[in-house]
Amino acid sequence: MHDAGYNEEFDALERLVLEIDALASILCDASDSTDNNSVDSHNNFVVTTAEALVRVRKYINGVTHDSFPELVARKFDVPCIGLEVFVYTSDKPTPADRVRLRITLPPGYPNLAPAEVTVLTAPKGFPKSLLDDLSLKLTNRTKELIGFEIMMEVINECRDALDDWKAARSLESHELKDSCTVDKSLPSCLLSRRWIWVHHITNSNRLNQIVQEARQLHLGGYVKGGYPGVVVVEGSCQNCDEFVVWIKGNKSRPGGFGRNWGHHVRGEAVIEARQLPETFEVLEDDMGKLGGLCRQFGVEEEFREFILQHKASKEE
């Protein structure tokens, strides 16, 4: 904690640097540097204003407890920080199947000013109308969440848009076939588990609606409120699909929260037997408690991969 003299501009700079470092730890290899100013097509995340970021780091590091009031009082010309982020449509990324985002963090971000997001390129075949919709959606999202760190939110919105586009293309491809045969010898999906990340769930009515919907569909699992919110449901594949359609918001299923609510389906597991309690429950804002329950019921690896985004190493 800093003493008197601590101001919101300095707090914003600290939060900006911490967010960039956190983003780098998620998107970059350990050998990558967040101060690298070269745009490499193999990287997922690049700081394009490396010198400006170095200046900000030096300023923050120079503000010690003793010198804080004097240094904060001294005018620091806060620069804009620019980044490029690549969101891919496949597990084997190539420049042809990615969305390329430019994110500009102006002075005052995230406390006082929204980030600026520009969609530079999209995958081959991605319609311009969807590209325009995505750009507008990301811009509006950053304005809605002023005061919060938004870069992972923006990336997840992109991933959702890409997933929806890919699913629509796949459906159209299947509908073009006049007929199809089903090999009944192949096992069908009977049970599934879905992991949904939400920027926040603080409204008690929303929590109650999630619980009601899950229980009506005979789904087990949990919803963790707060920042961020997490929903994990488990049950029949059909009912899990219906729950996801509802929470995304659909004309045929009114009452969901829609894309602007900031939900993101992070992961899916097809399972042979249910592992979570069959009665869907609400948890308090305690990610550690949710992690402990996941460990207890044998789904910790999925929790770490889909919600914490920590993939287990091959040695593990």
mmCIF file of C-alpha atoms in Angstrom:
data_model
loop_
_atom_site.group_PDB
_atom_site.id
_atom_site.type_symbol
_atom_site.label_atom_id
_atom_site.label_comp_id
_atom_site.label_asym_id
_atom_site.label_seq_id
_atom_site.Cartn_x
_atom_site.Cartn_y
_atom_site.Cartn_z
ATOM 1 C CA MET A 1 0.000 0.000 0.000
ATOM 2 C CA HIS A 2 1.251 3.470 -0.876
ATOM 3 C CA ASP A 3 0.784 6.441 1.436
ATOM 4 C CA ALA A 4 -0.859 9.777 0.720
ATOM 5 C CA GLY A 5 0.047 11.030 -2.699
ATOM 6 C CA TYR A 6 -0.878 7.757 -4.331
ATOM 7 C CA ASN A 7 -2.966 8.635 -7.374
ATOM 8 C CA GLU A 8 -5.163 6.894 -9.868
ATOM 9 C CA GLU A 9 -2.834 7.556 -12.788
ATOM 10 C CA PHE A 10 -0.022 5.628 -11.098
ATOM 11 C CA ASP A 11 -2.430 2.853 -10.121
ATOM 12 C CA ALA A 12 -3.521 2.593 -13.766
ATOM 13 C CA LEU A 13 0.104 2.209 -14.883
ATOM 14 C CA GLU A 14 0.719 -0.548 -12.349
ATOM 15 C CA ARG A 15 -2.425 -2.402 -13.400
ATOM 16 C CA LEU A 16 -1.536 -2.032 -17.088
ATOM 17 C CA VAL A 17 1.907 -3.582 -16.616
ATOM 18 C CA LEU A 18 0.542 -6.409 -14.465
ATOM 19 C CA GLU A 19 -2.105 -7.175 -17.087
ATOM 20 C CA ILE A 20 0.461 -7.280 -19.891
ATOM 21 C CA ASP A 21 2.666 -9.626 -17.866
ATOM 22 C CA ALA A 22 -0.299 -11.881 -17.077
ATOM 23 C CA LEU A 23 -1.335 -11.935 -20.737
ATOM 24 C CA ALA A 24 2.198 -12.806 -21.776
ATOM 25 C CA SER A 25 2.324 -15.690 -19.305
ATOM 26 C CA ILE A 26 -0.830 -17.128 -20.872
ATOM 27 C CA LEU A 27 -0.153 -16.503 -24.562
ATOM 28 C CA CYS A 28 3.633 -16.574 -24.940
ATOM 29 C CA ASP A 29 6.322 -19.181 -24.510
ATOM 30 C CA ALA A 30 8.521 -18.790 -21.466
ATOM 31 C CA SER A 31 11.373 -17.629 -23.719
ATOM 32 C CA ASP A 32 9.323 -14.767 -25.199
ATOM 33 C CA SER A 33 9.682 -11.230 -23.894
ATOM 34 C CA THR A 34 6.781 -8.807 -23.524
ATOM 35 C CA ASP A 35 9.168 -6.049 -24.551
ATOM 36 C CA ASN A 36 9.886 -7.640 -27.934
ATOM 37 C CA ASN A 37 8.907 -5.227 -30.674
ATOM 38 C CA SER A 38 9.210 -7.613 -33.632
ATOM 39 C CA VAL A 39 5.996 -8.970 -35.090
ATOM 40 C CA ASP A 40 6.596 -12.700 -35.451
ATOM 41 C CA SER A 41 3.809 -14.763 -37.040
ATOM 42 C CA HIS A 42 4.534 -17.585 -34.604
ATOM 43 C CA ASN A 43 3.842 -15.434 -31.538
ATOM 44 C CA ASN A 44 0.354 -15.039 -30.095
ATOM 45 C CA PHE A 45 1.078 -11.708 -28.472
ATOM 46 C CA VAL A 46 3.454 -8.845 -29.306
ATOM 47 C CA VAL A 47 4.060 -5.431 -27.734
ATOM 48 C CA THR A 48 4.530 -3.064 -30.663
ATOM 49 C CA THR A 49 5.604 -0.092 -28.526
ATOM 50 C CA ALA A 50 8.434 -1.818 -26.688
ATOM 51 C CA GLU A 51 10.368 1.353 -25.812
ATOM 52 C CA ALA A 52 7.263 2.969 -24.306
ATOM 53 C CA LEU A 53 6.613 -0.084 -22.154
ATOM 54 C CA VAL A 54 10.222 -0.100 -20.945
ATOM 55 C CA ARG A 55 9.838 3.568 -19.966
ATOM 56 C CA VAL A 56 6.701 2.800 -17.978
ATOM 57 C CA ARG A 57 8.407 -0.104 -16.209
ATOM 58 C CA LYS A 58 11.389 2.080 -15.257
ATOM 59 C CA TYR A 59 9.097 4.773 -13.924
ATOM 60 C CA ILE A 60 7.124 2.316 -11.793
ATOM 61 C CA ASN A 61 10.252 0.578 -10.524
ATOM 62 C CA GLY A 62 11.751 3.933 -9.593
ATOM 63 C CA VAL A 63 8.867 4.844 -7.345
ATOM 64 C CA THR A 64 10.045 3.520 -3.981
ATOM 65 C CA HIS A 65 8.214 3.965 -0.715
ATOM 66 C CA ASP A 66 10.436 6.902 0.300
ATOM 67 C CA SER A 67 10.392 8.719 -3.021
ATOM 68 C CA PHE A 68 6.774 7.993 -3.960
ATOM 69 C CA PRO A 69 5.191 11.427 -3.289
ATOM 70 C CA GLU A 70 7.962 13.297 -5.077
ATOM 71 C CA LEU A 71 8.027 11.031 -8.135
ATOM 72 C CA VAL A 72 4.265 10.904 -8.521
ATOM 73 C CA ALA A 73 4.123 14.678 -8.223
ATOM 74 C CA ARG A 74 6.686 14.913 -11.016
ATOM 75 C CA LYS A 75 4.899 14.996 -14.375
ATOM 76 C CA PHE A 76 5.291 11.704 -16.241
ATOM 77 C CA ASP A 77 4.297 11.779 -19.882
ATOM 78 C CA VAL A 78 2.247 8.583 -19.970
ATOM 79 C CA PRO A 79 2.558 6.954 -23.402
ATOM 80 C CA CYS A 80 0.075 4.856 -25.316
ATOM 81 C CA ILE A 81 0.957 1.168 -25.243
ATOM 82 C CA GLY A 82 0.285 -0.811 -28.401
ATOM 83 C CA LEU A 83 -0.107 -4.561 -28.734
ATOM 84 C CA GLU A 84 -0.966 -7.060 -31.417
ATOM 85 C CA VAL A 85 -2.727 -10.276 -30.465
ATOM 86 C CA PHE A 86 -3.404 -13.255 -32.705
ATOM 87 C CA VAL A 87 -6.469 -15.433 -32.084
ATOM 88 C CA TYR A 88 -6.452 -18.677 -34.050
ATOM 89 C CA THR A 89 -9.195 -20.922 -35.413
ATOM 90 C CA SER A 90 -7.272 -24.171 -35.030
ATOM 91 C CA ASP A 91 -4.826 -25.938 -32.741
ATOM 92 C CA LYS A 92 -2.168 -25.801 -35.495
ATOM 93 C CA PRO A 93 -1.996 -22.069 -36.118
ATOM 94 C CA THR A 94 -0.999 -20.490 -39.393
ATOM 95 C CA PRO A 95 -1.267 -16.820 -40.414
ATOM 96 C CA ALA A 96 -4.155 -17.789 -42.735
ATOM 97 C CA ASP A 97 -6.506 -18.910 -39.954
ATOM 98 C CA ARG A 98 -6.200 -16.176 -37.371
ATOM 99 C CA VAL A 99 -7.778 -12.936 -36.298
ATOM 100 C CA ARG A 100 -5.155 -10.244 -35.866
ATOM 101 C CA LEU A 101 -6.074 -7.594 -33.311
ATOM 102 C CA ARG A 102 -4.475 -4.263 -32.565
ATOM 103 C CA ILE A 103 -5.086 -3.165 -28.976
ATOM 104 C CA THR A 104 -4.143 0.364 -27.941
ATOM 105 C CA LEU A 105 -4.006 1.157 -24.235
ATOM 106 C CA PRO A 106 -4.269 4.954 -23.836
ATOM 107 C CA PRO A 107 -3.123 6.971 -20.820
ATOM 108 C CA GLY A 108 -5.477 6.246 -17.934
ATOM 109 C CA TYR A 109 -6.292 2.669 -18.966
ATOM 110 C CA PRO A 110 -7.829 0.699 -17.297
ATOM 111 C CA ASN A 111 -9.037 3.023 -14.517
ATOM 112 C CA LEU A 112 -10.138 6.027 -16.539
ATOM 113 C CA ALA A 113 -9.996 5.297 -20.268
ATOM 114 C CA PRO A 114 -11.172 2.353 -22.413
ATOM 115 C CA ALA A 115 -8.819 0.386 -24.621
ATOM 116 C CA GLU A 116 -9.112 0.815 -28.374
ATOM 117 C CA VAL A 117 -9.456 -2.384 -30.404
ATOM 118 C CA THR A 118 -9.057 -2.739 -34.169
ATOM 119 C CA VAL A 119 -9.518 -5.981 -36.099
ATOM 120 C CA LEU A 120 -6.705 -5.906 -38.655
ATOM 121 C CA THR A 121 -7.165 -9.247 -40.426
ATOM 122 C CA ALA A 122 -9.475 -12.260 -40.242
ATOM 123 C CA PRO A 123 -9.282 -15.855 -41.510
ATOM 124 C CA LYS A 124 -9.870 -16.597 -45.166
ATOM 125 C CA GLY A 125 -13.584 -16.783 -45.860
ATOM 126 C CA PHE A 126 -14.594 -14.743 -42.813
ATOM 127 C CA PRO A 127 -17.398 -12.466 -44.112
ATOM 128 C CA LYS A 128 -16.837 -8.725 -44.011
ATOM 129 C CA SER A 129 -20.230 -8.263 -42.339
ATOM 130 C CA LEU A 130 -19.117 -10.492 -39.465
ATOM 131 C CA LEU A 131 -15.789 -8.665 -39.342
ATOM 132 C CA ASP A 132 -17.594 -5.329 -38.963
ATOM 133 C CA ASP A 133 -19.893 -6.809 -36.305
ATOM 134 C CA LEU A 134 -16.894 -8.161 -34.401
ATOM 135 C CA SER A 135 -15.083 -4.814 -34.496
ATOM 136 C CA LEU A 136 -18.169 -3.002 -33.206
ATOM 137 C CA LYS A 137 -18.782 -5.619 -30.509
ATOM 138 C CA LEU A 138 -15.206 -5.406 -29.222
ATOM 139 C CA THR A 139 -15.290 -1.612 -29.185
ATOM 140 C CA ASN A 140 -18.565 -1.569 -27.251
ATOM 141 C CA ARG A 141 -17.281 -4.218 -24.846
ATOM 142 C CA THR A 142 -14.240 -2.143 -23.883
ATOM 143 C CA LYS A 143 -16.483 0.839 -23.169
ATOM 144 C CA GLU A 144 -18.816 -1.266 -21.023
ATOM 145 C CA LEU A 145 -15.919 -2.546 -18.924
ATOM 146 C CA ILE A 146 -14.054 0.694 -18.287
ATOM 147 C CA GLY A 147 -12.309 0.325 -14.953
ATOM 148 C CA PHE A 148 -11.540 -3.360 -15.596
ATOM 149 C CA GLU A 149 -8.688 -5.144 -17.344
ATOM 150 C CA ILE A 150 -10.242 -6.233 -20.639
ATOM 151 C CA MET A 151 -7.606 -7.870 -22.851
ATOM 152 C CA MET A 152 -8.530 -11.485 -22.030
ATOM 153 C CA GLU A 153 -12.189 -10.516 -22.388
ATOM 154 C CA VAL A 154 -11.496 -9.184 -25.901
ATOM 155 C CA ILE A 155 -9.557 -12.318 -26.836
ATOM 156 C CA ASN A 156 -12.349 -14.563 -25.569
ATOM 157 C CA GLU A 157 -14.959 -12.574 -27.511
ATOM 158 C CA CYS A 158 -12.873 -13.241 -30.634
ATOM 159 C CA ARG A 159 -12.616 -16.934 -29.846
ATOM 160 C CA ASP A 160 -16.386 -17.127 -29.417
ATOM 161 C CA ALA A 161 -16.959 -15.346 -32.733
ATOM 162 C CA LEU A 162 -14.559 -17.729 -34.495
ATOM 163 C CA ASP A 163 -16.166 -20.776 -32.885
ATOM 164 C CA ASP A 164 -19.643 -19.607 -33.949
ATOM 165 C CA TRP A 165 -18.436 -18.967 -37.492
ATOM 166 C CA LYS A 166 -16.781 -22.373 -37.730
ATOM 167 C CA ALA A 167 -19.884 -24.085 -36.341
ATOM 168 C CA ALA A 168 -22.117 -22.263 -38.838
ATOM 169 C CA ARG A 169 -19.837 -23.249 -41.733
ATOM 170 C CA SER A 170 -19.859 -26.865 -40.581
ATOM 171 C CA LEU A 171 -23.663 -26.865 -40.325
ATOM 172 C CA GLU A 172 -24.007 -25.360 -43.793
ATOM 173 C CA SER A 173 -21.660 -28.002 -45.174
ATOM 174 C CA HIS A 174 -23.778 -30.782 -43.698
ATOM 175 C CA GLU A 175 -27.021 -29.247 -44.916
ATOM 176 C CA LEU A 176 -25.701 -29.228 -48.486
ATOM 177 C CA LYS A 177 -25.755 -33.016 -48.452
ATOM 178 C CA ASP A 178 -29.080 -34.408 -49.697
ATOM 179 C CA SER A 179 -28.842 -37.412 -47.451
ATOM 180 C CA CYS A 180 -26.499 -38.978 -44.978
ATOM 181 C CA THR A 181 -26.163 -42.333 -43.306
ATOM 182 C CA VAL A 182 -25.507 -42.851 -39.632
ATOM 183 C CA ASP A 183 -23.228 -45.649 -38.564
ATOM 184 C CA LYS A 184 -25.118 -47.006 -35.554
ATOM 185 C CA SER A 185 -22.093 -49.009 -34.518
ATOM 186 C CA LEU A 186 -20.348 -45.784 -33.481
ATOM 187 C CA PRO A 187 -20.912 -44.697 -29.884
ATOM 188 C CA SER A 188 -23.025 -41.574 -29.483
ATOM 189 C CA CYS A 189 -22.364 -38.780 -27.024
ATOM 190 C CA LEU A 190 -24.358 -39.636 -23.906
ATOM 191 C CA LEU A 191 -22.841 -37.503 -21.166
ATOM 192 C CA SER A 192 -20.933 -34.261 -21.296
ATOM 193 C CA ARG A 193 -19.412 -31.580 -19.101
ATOM 194 C CA ARG A 194 -19.223 -27.917 -20.182
ATOM 195 C CA TRP A 195 -17.018 -25.198 -18.668
ATOM 196 C CA ILE A 196 -18.150 -21.598 -19.063
ATOM 197 C CA TRP A 197 -16.118 -18.539 -18.050
ATOM 198 C CA VAL A 198 -17.924 -15.258 -17.384
ATOM 199 C CA HIS A 199 -16.400 -11.842 -16.789
ATOM 200 C CA HIS A 200 -18.605 -11.429 -13.713
ATOM 201 C CA ILE A 201 -21.815 -12.719 -12.137
ATOM 202 C CA THR A 202 -22.857 -10.398 -9.335
ATOM 203 C CA ASN A 203 -26.612 -10.148 -9.869
ATOM 204 C CA SER A 204 -28.532 -12.537 -7.578
ATOM 205 C CA ASN A 205 -31.344 -12.859 -10.125
ATOM 206 C CA ARG A 206 -28.880 -14.068 -12.751
ATOM 207 C CA LEU A 207 -27.454 -16.606 -10.330
ATOM 208 C CA ASN A 208 -30.945 -17.887 -9.538
ATOM 209 C CA GLN A 209 -31.849 -18.110 -13.227
ATOM 210 C CA ILE A 210 -28.708 -20.139 -13.957
ATOM 211 C CA VAL A 211 -29.529 -22.529 -11.123
ATOM 212 C CA GLN A 212 -33.156 -22.854 -12.234
ATOM 213 C CA GLU A 213 -32.234 -23.544 -15.849
ATOM 214 C CA ALA A 214 -29.585 -26.136 -14.930
ATOM 215 C CA ARG A 215 -31.903 -27.967 -12.540
ATOM 216 C CA GLN A 216 -34.777 -27.990 -15.041
ATOM 217 C CA LEU A 217 -32.423 -29.687 -17.475
ATOM 218 C CA HIS A 218 -31.307 -32.172 -14.790
ATOM 219 C CA LEU A 219 -27.722 -30.923 -14.966
ATOM 220 C CA GLY A 220 -25.326 -31.176 -12.055
ATOM 221 C CA GLY A 221 -22.416 -28.864 -11.322
ATOM 222 C CA TYR A 222 -21.733 -25.421 -9.913
ATOM 223 C CA VAL A 223 -21.945 -21.695 -10.592
ATOM 224 C CA LYS A 224 -19.359 -19.469 -8.891
ATOM 225 C CA GLY A 225 -20.415 -15.854 -8.691
ATOM 226 C CA GLY A 226 -18.213 -12.773 -8.495
ATOM 227 C CA TYR A 227 -15.224 -11.767 -10.651
ATOM 228 C CA PRO A 228 -14.825 -13.862 -12.728
ATOM 229 C CA GLY A 229 -17.899 -16.078 -12.807
ATOM 230 C CA VAL A 230 -17.582 -19.770 -13.616
ATOM 231 C CA VAL A 231 -20.310 -22.217 -14.639
ATOM 232 C CA VAL A 232 -19.695 -25.957 -14.970
ATOM 233 C CA VAL A 233 -22.599 -28.191 -15.961
ATOM 234 C CA GLU A 234 -22.674 -31.963 -16.324
ATOM 235 C CA GLY A 235 -25.350 -34.218 -17.745
ATOM 236 C CA SER A 236 -26.698 -35.487 -21.047
ATOM 237 C CA CYS A 237 -25.090 -34.006 -24.150
ATOM 238 C CA GLN A 238 -28.474 -32.842 -25.403
ATOM 239 C CA ASN A 239 -29.284 -31.009 -22.188
ATOM 240 C CA CYS A 240 -25.789 -29.478 -22.013
ATOM 241 C CA ASP A 241 -26.269 -28.221 -25.582
ATOM 242 C CA GLU A 242 -29.626 -26.732 -24.628
ATOM 243 C CA PHE A 243 -28.124 -25.010 -21.583
ATOM 244 C CA VAL A 244 -25.357 -23.450 -23.694
ATOM 245 C CA VAL A 245 -27.911 -22.236 -26.271
ATOM 246 C CA TRP A 246 -29.933 -20.693 -23.457
ATOM 247 C CA ILE A 247 -27.029 -18.938 -21.762
ATOM 248 C CA LYS A 248 -25.834 -17.524 -25.086
ATOM 249 C CA GLY A 249 -29.276 -16.096 -25.728
ATOM 250 C CA ASN A 250 -31.498 -17.320 -28.530
ATOM 251 C CA LYS A 251 -34.805 -16.179 -30.006
ATOM 252 C CA SER A 252 -36.229 -19.642 -29.441
ATOM 253 C CA ARG A 253 -34.978 -19.690 -25.821
ATOM 254 C CA PRO A 254 -35.708 -16.276 -24.277
ATOM 255 C CA GLY A 255 -34.250 -15.534 -20.880
ATOM 256 C CA GLY A 256 -30.593 -16.151 -21.604
ATOM 257 C CA PHE A 257 -28.012 -13.452 -21.181
ATOM 258 C CA GLY A 258 -26.742 -13.072 -24.713
ATOM 259 C CA ARG A 259 -23.292 -12.456 -26.114
ATOM 260 C CA ASN A 260 -23.008 -9.029 -24.471
ATOM 261 C CA TRP A 261 -23.163 -10.731 -21.094
ATOM 262 C CA GLY A 262 -19.592 -11.830 -21.666
ATOM 263 C CA HIS A 263 -19.897 -15.608 -21.366
ATOM 264 C CA HIS A 264 -17.330 -17.872 -23.002
ATOM 265 C CA VAL A 265 -17.642 -21.631 -23.363
ATOM 266 C CA ARG A 266 -14.057 -22.571 -22.518
ATOM 267 C CA GLY A 267 -14.170 -26.342 -22.787
ATOM 268 C CA GLU A 268 -16.143 -29.524 -23.262
ATOM 269 C CA ALA A 269 -15.525 -33.087 -22.102
ATOM 270 C CA VAL A 270 -17.400 -36.176 -23.280
ATOM 271 C CA ILE A 271 -17.625 -38.546 -20.328
ATOM 272 C CA GLU A 272 -18.775 -42.082 -19.574
ATOM 273 C CA ALA A 273 -20.121 -41.432 -16.085
ATOM 274 C CA ARG A 274 -21.146 -38.408 -14.044
ATOM 275 C CA GLN A 275 -18.564 -37.188 -11.536
ATOM 276 C CA LEU A 276 -20.031 -33.963 -10.143
ATOM 277 C CA PRO A 277 -22.965 -33.890 -7.677
ATOM 278 C CA GLU A 278 -26.245 -34.231 -9.538
ATOM 279 C CA THR A 279 -27.830 -31.241 -7.784
ATOM 280 C CA PHE A 280 -26.633 -27.966 -9.321
ATOM 281 C CA GLU A 281 -25.399 -25.570 -6.615
ATOM 282 C CA VAL A 282 -24.272 -21.957 -6.144
ATOM 283 C CA LEU A 283 -20.818 -21.281 -4.686
ATOM 284 C CA GLU A 284 -19.638 -18.054 -3.099
ATOM 285 C CA ASP A 285 -16.985 -15.971 -4.828
ATOM 286 C CA ASP A 286 -14.152 -18.361 -3.996
ATOM 287 C CA MET A 287 -12.138 -19.823 -6.873
ATOM 288 C CA GLY A 288 -10.103 -21.856 -4.390
ATOM 289 C CA LYS A 289 -13.236 -23.587 -3.101
ATOM 290 C CA LEU A 290 -14.303 -24.438 -6.654
ATOM 291 C CA GLY A 291 -10.820 -25.784 -7.352
ATOM 292 C CA GLY A 292 -10.988 -27.917 -4.207
ATOM 293 C CA LEU A 293 -14.333 -29.409 -5.231
ATOM 294 C CA CYS A 294 -12.996 -30.116 -8.712
ATOM 295 C CA ARG A 295 -10.054 -31.915 -7.133
ATOM 296 C CA GLN A 296 -12.427 -33.862 -4.860
ATOM 297 C CA PHE A 297 -14.569 -35.047 -7.758
ATOM 298 C CA GLY A 298 -11.686 -35.807 -10.130
ATOM 299 C CA VAL A 299 -12.111 -32.971 -12.653
ATOM 300 C CA GLU A 300 -9.242 -30.736 -11.530
ATOM 301 C CA GLU A 301 -7.311 -31.194 -14.784
ATOM 302 C CA GLU A 302 -10.250 -29.863 -16.817
ATOM 303 C CA PHE A 303 -10.701 -26.977 -14.350
ATOM 304 C CA ARG A 304 -7.043 -26.008 -14.679
ATOM 305 C CA GLU A 305 -7.046 -26.270 -18.480
ATOM 306 C CA PHE A 306 -10.381 -24.672 -19.332
ATOM 307 C CA ILE A 307 -10.801 -22.078 -16.570
ATOM 308 C CA LEU A 308 -7.279 -21.328 -15.312
ATOM 309 C CA GLN A 309 -5.885 -22.076 -18.798
ATOM 310 C CA HIS A 310 -2.980 -24.089 -17.397
ATOM 311 C CA LYS A 311 -2.381 -27.088 -19.624
ATOM 312 C CA ALA A 312 -0.635 -30.026 -18.007
ATOM 313 C CA SER A 313 2.818 -30.827 -19.346
ATOM 314 C CA LYS A 314 3.527 -34.147 -20.982
ATOM 315 C CA GLU A 315 5.612 -35.168 -17.974
ATOM 316 C CA GLU A 316 2.567 -34.679 -15.735
#
